[in-house]
Amino acid sequence: MNRIFSGVQPTGDLHLGNYLGAIRNFVDLQNDYECIYCVVDLHAITVWQDPRELSHATREVTAAFIAAGIDPTTGIIFNQSQVAAHAQLAWIFNCVARLGWLNRMTQFKEKAGKHRENASVGLYAYPNLMAADILAYKATHVPVGEDQKQHLELTRDIAQKFNNDFGVEFFPMVEPLIFGEGTRVMSLRDGTKKMSKSDPSNQSRITFTDSADDIAKKIRRAKTDPDALPSDPDGLEGRPEAANLVGIYAALAGTTSASVLKEFGGRGFGDFKPALADLAVEKLSPISDEMRRLMADPVNIDAILADGADRACAIADPIRKEINDIVGLISA
Ligand code: AMP
Ligand code: TRP
């Protein structure tokens, strides 16, 4: 049986990259698969989080999931720390994964930066917890943005090694689902850098909480080059900012860069940017309005998370017992 699992960290404002690379695909998949979507608060604390902001951000990601169109009654939405199986399986995977594997993880190198010795042990072991998130449910497919590909390869390595070490065919080989035009949305200030929550400039990203005015301003000020748009995608070669804005337009409009360029080829950014701003506002405003409405009732959000956690537990618990059995850990 096919089962989808994915997670989003509650660390700061969600942005257009999170939406186009991940959340929008979560919505599309829910009709065809059993879907489990997790707000990964245990991943968030691998770097320092203010406790009050963390719980607020957890509710905000939950609200964003629902506002974007995920149905929490057919699928499951919950926060990671409410289901103990994640942390338990992560420990087992700490004992399966090899140091050499984790040493290759580019996200750790980026996040730890020059102060590697000062990074938390949790940040280093982060990919093992991610593997546990997915495999605690024996999920088969994982929708993510391009940047998570390496972590999913590690998940497969862990599953494979566990199966080999214990002589079982227990964990499935997880398939990444990386699709659509927005798998790697770039910064509005620098087309060679990924749009990210941690970029110090908030001009670099469009967030779910931006007003229509903010969105229009950020797009107007987005870095571009002086040339007109080409009429086919080959002409975007060597023009990362132009390629990014065209890609964003295509992703929002549900079409391809080629067809956007058919319409806008030969025209300058003076024409293109207002059209992009209108489209972004049209797609994002209803989501941010709905998020605000949901956030006004945090008790309701907490009830949705608790219900999701109960249903997640019901799936994970029998699997956890089987894993304990395989490893030789006695459980009731
Ligand atoms: P995170 O905010 O790191 O928890 O990411 C949540 C999801 O958004 C993951 O599936 C990421 O791969 C995806 N994502 C984050 N940044 C981008 C980006 N700039 N472009 C496309 N997808 C992204
Ligand atoms: N590491 C992912 C990110 O930063 C978030 C994540 C945690 C995740 N656990 C997951 C994604 C399991 C997919 C499946 O984007």
mmCIF file of C-alpha atoms and ligand atoms in Angstrom:
data_model
loop_
_atom_site.group_PDB
_atom_site.id
_atom_site.type_symbol
_atom_site.label_atom_id
_atom_site.label_comp_id
_atom_site.label_asym_id
_atom_site.label_seq_id
_atom_site.Cartn_x
_atom_site.Cartn_y
_atom_site.Cartn_z
ATOM 1 C CA MET A 1 0.000 0.000 0.000
ATOM 2 C CA ASN A 2 1.179 3.519 -0.749
ATOM 3 C CA ARG A 3 1.456 5.924 2.143
ATOM 4 C CA ILE A 4 2.660 9.540 2.010
ATOM 5 C CA PHE A 5 4.586 11.219 4.802
ATOM 6 C CA SER A 6 6.127 14.665 4.835
ATOM 7 C CA GLY A 7 7.186 17.266 7.371
ATOM 8 C CA VAL A 8 7.702 21.007 7.646
ATOM 9 C CA GLN A 9 9.695 22.703 10.388
ATOM 10 C CA PRO A 10 7.980 25.337 12.559
ATOM 11 C CA THR A 11 10.879 27.764 12.336
ATOM 12 C CA GLY A 12 9.871 31.235 11.226
ATOM 13 C CA ASP A 13 7.520 32.305 8.477
ATOM 14 C CA LEU A 14 6.590 29.872 5.728
ATOM 15 C CA HIS A 15 7.534 31.182 2.298
ATOM 16 C CA LEU A 16 6.739 30.718 -1.359
ATOM 17 C CA GLY A 17 9.407 27.987 -1.652
ATOM 18 C CA ASN A 18 7.705 25.935 1.056
ATOM 19 C CA TYR A 19 4.393 26.412 -0.719
ATOM 20 C CA LEU A 20 5.442 25.666 -4.296
ATOM 21 C CA GLY A 21 8.039 23.004 -3.451
ATOM 22 C CA ALA A 22 6.063 21.140 -0.812
ATOM 23 C CA ILE A 23 2.723 22.214 0.661
ATOM 24 C CA ARG A 24 0.931 22.661 -2.641
ATOM 25 C CA ASN A 25 1.959 19.173 -3.657
ATOM 26 C CA PHE A 26 0.731 17.846 -0.281
ATOM 27 C CA VAL A 27 -2.718 19.143 -1.216
ATOM 28 C CA ASP A 28 -2.687 17.543 -4.670
ATOM 29 C CA LEU A 29 -1.636 14.145 -3.316
ATOM 30 C CA GLN A 30 -4.329 13.801 -0.691
ATOM 31 C CA ASN A 31 -6.935 12.502 -3.142
ATOM 32 C CA ASP A 32 -4.806 9.575 -4.292
ATOM 33 C CA TYR A 33 -2.940 8.479 -1.167
ATOM 34 C CA GLU A 34 -3.228 8.042 2.574
ATOM 35 C CA CYS A 35 -1.397 11.182 3.738
ATOM 36 C CA ILE A 36 0.372 12.010 6.997
ATOM 37 C CA TYR A 37 1.655 15.569 7.341
ATOM 38 C CA CYS A 38 3.768 16.476 10.320
ATOM 39 C CA VAL A 39 4.886 19.730 11.906
ATOM 40 C CA VAL A 40 8.387 18.678 12.921
ATOM 41 C CA ASP A 41 8.935 20.538 16.182
ATOM 42 C CA LEU A 42 11.709 18.156 17.321
ATOM 43 C CA HIS A 43 13.662 19.035 14.184
ATOM 44 C CA ALA A 44 13.116 22.732 14.893
ATOM 45 C CA ILE A 45 14.905 22.547 18.258
ATOM 46 C CA THR A 46 18.109 21.253 16.675
ATOM 47 C CA VAL A 47 18.875 24.978 16.548
ATOM 48 C CA TRP A 48 17.793 27.360 19.311
ATOM 49 C CA GLN A 49 14.071 28.249 19.343
ATOM 50 C CA ASP A 50 12.367 30.623 21.709
ATOM 51 C CA PRO A 51 9.752 28.390 23.438
ATOM 52 C CA ARG A 52 6.819 30.792 22.964
ATOM 53 C CA GLU A 53 7.661 31.393 19.331
ATOM 54 C CA LEU A 54 8.004 27.653 18.750
ATOM 55 C CA SER A 55 4.469 26.840 19.870
ATOM 56 C CA HIS A 56 3.130 29.789 17.880
ATOM 57 C CA ALA A 57 5.008 28.666 14.775
ATOM 58 C CA THR A 58 3.736 25.084 15.231
ATOM 59 C CA ARG A 59 0.140 26.348 15.200
ATOM 60 C CA GLU A 60 0.919 28.596 12.252
ATOM 61 C CA VAL A 61 2.262 25.761 10.082
ATOM 62 C CA THR A 62 -0.817 23.725 11.024
ATOM 63 C CA ALA A 63 -3.044 26.631 9.988
ATOM 64 C CA ALA A 64 -1.087 26.977 6.730
ATOM 65 C CA PHE A 65 -1.590 23.294 5.901
ATOM 66 C CA ILE A 66 -5.329 23.585 6.402
ATOM 67 C CA ALA A 67 -5.632 26.986 4.712
ATOM 68 C CA ALA A 68 -3.741 25.652 1.680
ATOM 69 C CA GLY A 69 -6.351 22.895 1.347
ATOM 70 C CA ILE A 70 -5.215 19.857 3.332
ATOM 71 C CA ASP A 71 -8.217 18.181 4.958
ATOM 72 C CA PRO A 72 -7.277 17.147 8.519
ATOM 73 C CA THR A 73 -10.164 14.691 8.713
ATOM 74 C CA THR A 74 -9.297 12.535 5.692
ATOM 75 C CA GLY A 75 -5.544 12.964 6.120
ATOM 76 C CA ILE A 76 -3.552 13.353 9.317
ATOM 77 C CA ILE A 77 -1.974 16.587 10.555
ATOM 78 C CA PHE A 78 -0.067 16.539 13.847
ATOM 79 C CA ASN A 79 3.085 17.755 15.550
ATOM 80 C CA GLN A 80 5.986 15.349 15.826
ATOM 81 C CA SER A 81 6.638 15.575 19.582
ATOM 82 C CA GLN A 82 3.158 14.200 20.366
ATOM 83 C CA VAL A 83 4.015 10.801 18.911
ATOM 84 C CA ALA A 84 6.814 9.178 20.904
ATOM 85 C CA ALA A 85 7.599 6.618 18.197
ATOM 86 C CA HIS A 86 9.573 9.247 16.231
ATOM 87 C CA ALA A 87 12.152 9.855 18.969
ATOM 88 C CA GLN A 88 12.342 6.153 19.850
ATOM 89 C CA LEU A 89 12.981 5.016 16.310
ATOM 90 C CA ALA A 90 15.446 7.883 15.835
ATOM 91 C CA TRP A 91 17.521 6.398 18.652
ATOM 92 C CA ILE A 92 17.551 3.009 16.986
ATOM 93 C CA PHE A 93 18.599 4.706 13.729
ATOM 94 C CA ASN A 94 21.372 6.560 15.578
ATOM 95 C CA CYS A 95 22.749 3.080 16.116
ATOM 96 C CA VAL A 96 22.219 2.005 12.483
ATOM 97 C CA ALA A 97 23.486 5.046 10.562
ATOM 98 C CA ARG A 98 27.273 5.482 10.263
ATOM 99 C CA LEU A 99 29.247 8.602 11.116
ATOM 100 C CA GLY A 100 30.665 8.637 7.610
ATOM 101 C CA TRP A 101 27.152 8.890 6.140
ATOM 102 C CA LEU A 102 26.194 11.849 8.295
ATOM 103 C CA ASN A 103 29.519 13.580 7.603
ATOM 104 C CA ARG A 104 28.460 13.891 3.967
ATOM 105 C CA MET A 105 25.199 15.759 4.668
ATOM 106 C CA THR A 106 25.371 19.160 2.992
ATOM 107 C CA GLN A 107 22.519 20.651 5.057
ATOM 108 C CA PHE A 108 24.482 20.012 8.261
ATOM 109 C CA LYS A 109 27.570 21.654 6.763
ATOM 110 C CA GLU A 110 25.512 24.682 5.690
ATOM 111 C CA LYS A 111 23.673 25.035 8.984
ATOM 112 C CA ALA A 112 26.644 24.397 11.249
ATOM 113 C CA GLY A 113 28.821 26.712 9.173
ATOM 114 C CA LYS A 114 32.194 27.609 10.606
ATOM 115 C CA HIS A 115 31.122 26.806 14.169
ATOM 116 C CA ARG A 116 30.861 23.061 13.658
ATOM 117 C CA GLU A 117 32.192 22.234 17.131
ATOM 118 C CA ASN A 118 29.447 24.344 18.628
ATOM 119 C CA ALA A 119 26.532 22.793 16.679
ATOM 120 C CA SER A 120 24.101 20.648 18.685
ATOM 121 C CA VAL A 121 24.382 16.871 18.501
ATOM 122 C CA GLY A 122 20.724 16.998 17.419
ATOM 123 C CA LEU A 123 21.604 19.022 14.324
ATOM 124 C CA TYR A 124 24.115 16.352 13.358
ATOM 125 C CA ALA A 125 21.669 13.494 13.946
ATOM 126 C CA TYR A 126 18.812 15.410 12.252
ATOM 127 C CA PRO A 127 18.649 13.105 9.189
ATOM 128 C CA ASN A 128 18.251 10.035 11.418
ATOM 129 C CA LEU A 129 15.171 11.607 13.017
ATOM 130 C CA MET A 130 13.855 12.408 9.548
ATOM 131 C CA ALA A 131 14.310 8.767 8.523
ATOM 132 C CA ALA A 132 12.466 7.764 11.707
ATOM 133 C CA ASP A 133 9.571 10.140 10.897
ATOM 134 C CA ILE A 134 9.025 8.430 7.583
ATOM 135 C CA LEU A 135 9.755 4.822 8.518
ATOM 136 C CA ALA A 136 7.776 4.890 11.780
ATOM 137 C CA TYR A 137 4.759 4.697 9.427
ATOM 138 C CA LYS A 138 6.488 2.601 6.750
ATOM 139 C CA ALA A 139 5.635 5.453 4.400
ATOM 140 C CA THR A 140 6.465 4.758 0.761
ATOM 141 C CA HIS A 141 6.418 8.230 -0.841
ATOM 142 C CA VAL A 142 7.736 11.543 0.438
ATOM 143 C CA PRO A 143 6.879 14.852 -1.279
ATOM 144 C CA VAL A 144 9.622 17.441 -0.672
ATOM 145 C CA GLY A 145 11.576 20.206 -2.380
ATOM 146 C CA GLU A 146 14.845 19.493 -4.160
ATOM 147 C CA ASP A 147 16.945 20.382 -1.078
ATOM 148 C CA GLN A 148 15.745 17.277 0.807
ATOM 149 C CA LYS A 149 16.901 14.748 -1.788
ATOM 150 C CA GLN A 150 20.115 13.867 0.034
ATOM 151 C CA HIS A 151 18.250 13.262 3.305
ATOM 152 C CA LEU A 152 15.904 10.877 1.522
ATOM 153 C CA GLU A 153 18.827 8.965 0.057
ATOM 154 C CA LEU A 154 20.112 8.568 3.601
ATOM 155 C CA THR A 155 16.673 7.327 4.672
ATOM 156 C CA ARG A 156 16.953 4.603 2.040
ATOM 157 C CA ASP A 157 20.462 3.703 3.212
ATOM 158 C CA ILE A 158 19.248 3.400 6.797
ATOM 159 C CA ALA A 159 16.258 1.259 5.778
ATOM 160 C CA GLN A 160 18.511 -0.965 3.682
ATOM 161 C CA LYS A 161 21.109 -1.404 6.434
ATOM 162 C CA PHE A 162 18.440 -2.145 9.044
ATOM 163 C CA ASN A 163 16.892 -4.773 6.760
ATOM 164 C CA ASN A 164 20.323 -6.324 6.030
ATOM 165 C CA ASP A 165 21.612 -6.240 9.611
ATOM 166 C CA PHE A 166 18.537 -7.960 10.987
ATOM 167 C CA GLY A 167 17.895 -10.172 7.970
ATOM 168 C CA VAL A 168 14.376 -8.845 7.384
ATOM 169 C CA GLU A 169 12.397 -7.237 4.568
ATOM 170 C CA PHE A 170 10.783 -4.798 6.924
ATOM 171 C CA PHE A 171 11.251 -1.186 5.806
ATOM 172 C CA PRO A 172 10.211 -0.084 2.306
ATOM 173 C CA MET A 173 12.582 1.841 0.017
ATOM 174 C CA VAL A 174 11.154 5.333 0.184
ATOM 175 C CA GLU A 175 10.522 7.212 -3.077
ATOM 176 C CA PRO A 176 10.983 10.980 -3.116
ATOM 177 C CA LEU A 177 8.239 12.917 -4.914
ATOM 178 C CA ILE A 178 9.884 16.055 -6.245
ATOM 179 C CA PHE A 179 7.625 17.544 -8.904
ATOM 180 C CA GLY A 180 6.192 20.741 -10.347
ATOM 181 C CA GLU A 181 7.926 23.931 -11.486
ATOM 182 C CA GLY A 182 8.684 25.070 -7.931
ATOM 183 C CA THR A 183 10.997 22.360 -6.614
ATOM 184 C CA ARG A 184 13.752 24.910 -5.975
ATOM 185 C CA VAL A 185 12.516 28.478 -5.596
ATOM 186 C CA MET A 186 15.392 30.947 -5.349
ATOM 187 C CA SER A 187 15.885 34.133 -3.335
ATOM 188 C CA LEU A 188 14.394 37.323 -4.794
ATOM 189 C CA ARG A 189 17.677 39.096 -4.013
ATOM 190 C CA ASP A 190 20.061 36.516 -5.465
ATOM 191 C CA GLY A 191 18.981 33.965 -8.062
ATOM 192 C CA THR A 192 21.801 31.611 -7.116
ATOM 193 C CA LYS A 193 20.660 31.196 -3.486
ATOM 194 C CA LYS A 194 17.698 29.154 -2.319
ATOM 195 C CA MET A 195 14.710 31.049 -0.879
ATOM 196 C CA SER A 196 14.955 30.237 2.806
ATOM 197 C CA LYS A 197 13.503 31.046 6.216
ATOM 198 C CA SER A 198 16.972 31.749 7.546
ATOM 199 C CA ASP A 199 18.041 34.405 5.003
ATOM 200 C CA PRO A 200 18.589 37.586 7.053
ATOM 201 C CA SER A 201 16.813 39.725 4.411
ATOM 202 C CA ASN A 202 13.038 39.375 4.435
ATOM 203 C CA GLN A 203 13.070 41.018 0.989
ATOM 204 C CA SER A 204 14.496 37.724 -0.263
ATOM 205 C CA ARG A 205 11.273 35.799 0.301
ATOM 206 C CA ILE A 206 7.498 36.099 -0.012
ATOM 207 C CA THR A 207 5.817 34.722 3.091
ATOM 208 C CA PHE A 208 2.336 33.464 3.912
ATOM 209 C CA THR A 209 1.853 36.379 6.278
ATOM 210 C CA ASP A 210 2.792 39.119 3.752
ATOM 211 C CA SER A 211 0.017 41.556 2.800
ATOM 212 C CA ALA A 212 -0.885 42.074 -0.867
ATOM 213 C CA ASP A 213 1.088 45.293 -0.681
ATOM 214 C CA ASP A 214 4.199 43.554 0.731
ATOM 215 C CA ILE A 215 4.033 40.934 -2.017
ATOM 216 C CA ALA A 216 3.789 43.558 -4.774
ATOM 217 C CA LYS A 217 6.668 45.572 -3.291
ATOM 218 C CA LYS A 218 8.952 42.567 -2.911
ATOM 219 C CA ILE A 219 8.351 41.511 -6.509
ATOM 220 C CA ARG A 220 8.847 45.065 -7.794
ATOM 221 C CA ARG A 221 12.201 45.221 -5.982
ATOM 222 C CA ALA A 222 13.288 41.692 -6.929
ATOM 223 C CA LYS A 223 16.705 41.595 -8.549
ATOM 224 C CA THR A 224 16.610 41.231 -12.358
ATOM 225 C CA ASP A 225 18.790 41.999 -15.363
ATOM 226 C CA PRO A 226 18.150 44.758 -17.934
ATOM 227 C CA ASP A 227 17.218 42.459 -20.847
ATOM 228 C CA ALA A 228 13.755 41.585 -22.087
ATOM 229 C CA LEU A 229 12.439 38.062 -21.466
ATOM 230 C CA PRO A 230 13.460 35.489 -24.078
ATOM 231 C CA SER A 231 10.829 33.591 -26.012
ATOM 232 C CA ASP A 232 11.996 30.124 -24.985
ATOM 233 C CA PRO A 233 13.585 28.609 -21.831
ATOM 234 C CA ASP A 234 17.043 28.194 -23.444
ATOM 235 C CA GLY A 235 17.315 31.974 -23.358
ATOM 236 C CA LEU A 236 17.143 31.872 -19.541
ATOM 237 C CA GLU A 237 20.557 30.187 -19.387
ATOM 238 C CA GLY A 238 22.938 32.321 -17.320
ATOM 239 C CA ARG A 239 20.056 34.524 -16.121
ATOM 240 C CA PRO A 240 19.235 33.008 -12.703
ATOM 241 C CA GLU A 241 16.984 35.836 -11.496
ATOM 242 C CA ALA A 242 14.935 35.881 -14.688
ATOM 243 C CA ALA A 243 14.698 32.080 -14.641
ATOM 244 C CA ASN A 244 13.504 32.176 -11.042
ATOM 245 C CA LEU A 245 10.733 34.735 -11.622
ATOM 246 C CA VAL A 246 9.520 32.907 -14.722
ATOM 247 C CA GLY A 247 9.598 29.618 -12.780
ATOM 248 C CA ILE A 248 7.583 31.151 -9.948
ATOM 249 C CA TYR A 249 5.010 32.466 -12.426
ATOM 250 C CA ALA A 250 4.753 29.052 -14.084
ATOM 251 C CA ALA A 251 4.394 27.254 -10.742
ATOM 252 C CA LEU A 252 1.701 29.642 -9.504
ATOM 253 C CA ALA A 253 -0.206 29.496 -12.785
ATOM 254 C CA GLY A 254 0.077 25.702 -12.938
ATOM 255 C CA THR A 255 1.852 25.811 -16.301
ATOM 256 C CA THR A 256 5.429 25.579 -17.640
ATOM 257 C CA SER A 257 8.193 28.163 -18.086
ATOM 258 C CA ALA A 258 7.985 27.551 -21.845
ATOM 259 C CA SER A 259 4.356 28.574 -21.979
ATOM 260 C CA VAL A 260 4.948 31.625 -19.746
ATOM 261 C CA LEU A 261 7.677 32.720 -22.171
ATOM 262 C CA LYS A 262 5.339 32.231 -25.128
ATOM 263 C CA GLU A 263 3.170 34.893 -23.558
ATOM 264 C CA PHE A 264 5.857 37.226 -22.147
ATOM 265 C CA GLY A 265 8.825 36.643 -24.502
ATOM 266 C CA GLY A 266 10.185 39.948 -25.838
ATOM 267 C CA ARG A 267 8.587 41.953 -23.020
ATOM 268 C CA GLY A 268 10.559 43.616 -20.214
ATOM 269 C CA PHE A 269 10.324 43.195 -16.457
ATOM 270 C CA GLY A 270 8.284 46.413 -16.310
ATOM 271 C CA ASP A 271 5.427 44.372 -17.830
ATOM 272 C CA PHE A 272 6.209 41.037 -16.281
ATOM 273 C CA LYS A 273 6.653 41.987 -12.622
ATOM 274 C CA PRO A 274 3.168 43.531 -12.156
ATOM 275 C CA ALA A 275 1.602 40.462 -13.789
ATOM 276 C CA LEU A 276 3.586 38.206 -11.454
ATOM 277 C CA ALA A 277 2.631 40.296 -8.427
ATOM 278 C CA ASP A 278 -1.077 40.089 -9.337
ATOM 279 C CA LEU A 279 -0.861 36.336 -9.768
ATOM 280 C CA ALA A 280 1.018 35.847 -6.476
ATOM 281 C CA VAL A 281 -1.528 37.950 -4.594
ATOM 282 C CA GLU A 282 -4.418 36.106 -6.235
ATOM 283 C CA LYS A 283 -3.007 32.716 -5.167
ATOM 284 C CA LEU A 284 -1.616 33.580 -1.732
ATOM 285 C CA SER A 285 -4.113 36.061 -0.285
ATOM 286 C CA PRO A 286 -6.945 33.577 0.221
ATOM 287 C CA ILE A 287 -4.506 31.285 2.036
ATOM 288 C CA SER A 288 -3.194 33.989 4.340
ATOM 289 C CA ASP A 289 -6.746 35.228 5.073
ATOM 290 C CA GLU A 290 -7.802 31.712 6.019
ATOM 291 C CA MET A 291 -4.661 31.259 8.129
ATOM 292 C CA ARG A 292 -5.475 34.399 10.085
ATOM 293 C CA ARG A 293 -9.002 33.158 10.681
ATOM 294 C CA LEU A 294 -7.742 29.780 11.935
ATOM 295 C CA MET A 295 -5.055 31.361 14.121
ATOM 296 C CA ALA A 296 -7.728 33.348 15.955
ATOM 297 C CA ASP A 297 -8.863 30.042 17.512
ATOM 298 C CA PRO A 298 -5.734 28.278 18.848
ATOM 299 C CA VAL A 299 -7.838 25.877 20.936
ATOM 300 C CA ASN A 300 -9.311 24.488 17.743
ATOM 301 C CA ILE A 301 -5.852 24.117 16.189
ATOM 302 C CA ASP A 302 -4.591 22.251 19.260
ATOM 303 C CA ALA A 303 -7.613 19.934 19.055
ATOM 304 C CA ILE A 304 -6.829 19.174 15.396
ATOM 305 C CA LEU A 305 -3.212 18.374 16.337
ATOM 306 C CA ALA A 306 -4.279 16.142 19.235
ATOM 307 C CA ASP A 307 -6.730 14.245 17.046
ATOM 308 C CA GLY A 308 -4.054 13.871 14.337
ATOM 309 C CA ALA A 309 -1.550 12.621 16.924
ATOM 310 C CA ASP A 310 -4.035 9.974 18.156
ATOM 311 C CA ARG A 311 -4.567 8.699 14.628
ATOM 312 C CA ALA A 312 -0.824 8.815 13.858
ATOM 313 C CA CYS A 313 -0.123 6.833 17.038
ATOM 314 C CA ALA A 314 -2.633 4.185 16.030
ATOM 315 C CA ILE A 315 -0.585 3.566 12.867
ATOM 316 C CA ALA A 316 2.881 3.905 14.417
ATOM 317 C CA ASP A 317 2.379 1.881 17.579
ATOM 318 C CA PRO A 318 2.013 -1.607 16.082
ATOM 319 C CA ILE A 319 4.957 -0.859 13.760
ATOM 320 C CA ARG A 320 7.034 0.274 16.763
ATOM 321 C CA LYS A 321 6.310 -3.034 18.520
ATOM 322 C CA GLU A 322 7.366 -5.022 15.471
ATOM 323 C CA ILE A 323 10.604 -3.014 15.284
ATOM 324 C CA ASN A 324 11.306 -3.634 18.981
ATOM 325 C CA ASP A 325 10.744 -7.306 18.386
ATOM 326 C CA ILE A 326 13.168 -7.380 15.455
ATOM 327 C CA VAL A 327 15.847 -5.546 17.471
ATOM 328 C CA GLY A 328 15.276 -7.620 20.624
ATOM 329 C CA LEU A 329 13.807 -4.897 22.775
ATOM 330 C CA ILE A 330 11.048 -6.205 25.038
ATOM 331 C CA SER A 331 7.806 -4.240 24.768
ATOM 332 C CA ALA A 332 4.333 -4.857 26.111
HETATM 333 P P1 AMP B 1 11.553 23.447 5.810
HETATM 334 O O1 AMP B 1 11.071 24.853 5.867
HETATM 335 O O2 AMP B 1 13.045 23.364 5.705
HETATM 336 O O3 AMP B 1 10.978 22.570 6.855
HETATM 337 O O4 AMP B 1 11.037 22.885 4.423
HETATM 338 C C1 AMP B 1 9.723 22.380 4.234
HETATM 339 C C2 AMP B 1 9.547 21.903 2.825
HETATM 340 O O5 AMP B 1 9.689 23.000 1.904
HETATM 341 C C3 AMP B 1 10.576 20.861 2.387
HETATM 342 O O6 AMP B 1 9.932 19.872 1.585
HETATM 343 C C4 AMP B 1 11.562 21.633 1.559
HETATM 344 O O7 AMP B 1 12.206 20.842 0.582
HETATM 345 C C5 AMP B 1 10.645 22.671 0.899
HETATM 346 N N1 AMP B 1 11.403 23.888 0.570
HETATM 347 C C6 AMP B 1 12.075 24.701 1.426
HETATM 348 N N2 AMP B 1 12.664 25.730 0.763
HETATM 349 C C7 AMP B 1 12.348 25.558 -0.563
HETATM 350 C C8 AMP B 1 12.649 26.299 -1.754
HETATM 351 N N3 AMP B 1 13.366 27.422 -1.727
HETATM 352 N N4 AMP B 1 12.145 25.841 -2.934
HETATM 353 C C9 AMP B 1 11.396 24.710 -2.971
HETATM 354 N N5 AMP B 1 11.080 23.971 -1.882
HETATM 355 C C10 AMP B 1 11.543 24.380 -0.696
HETATM 356 N N1 TRP B 2 14.030 18.030 6.846
HETATM 357 C C1 TRP B 2 12.828 18.547 6.249
HETATM 358 C C2 TRP B 2 13.056 20.023 5.860
HETATM 359 O O1 TRP B 2 13.816 20.717 6.452
HETATM 360 C C3 TRP B 2 11.654 18.458 7.184
HETATM 361 C C4 TRP B 2 11.332 17.035 7.529
HETATM 362 C C5 TRP B 2 11.488 16.433 8.731
HETATM 363 C C6 TRP B 2 10.774 16.058 6.652
HETATM 364 N N2 TRP B 2 11.051 15.150 8.691
HETATM 365 C C7 TRP B 2 10.621 14.889 7.431
HETATM 366 C C8 TRP B 2 10.405 16.066 5.311
HETATM 367 C C9 TRP B 2 10.127 13.698 6.872
HETATM 368 C C10 TRP B 2 9.919 14.886 4.757
HETATM 369 C C11 TRP B 2 9.768 13.711 5.533
HETATM 370 O O2 TRP B 2 12.435 20.477 4.972
#
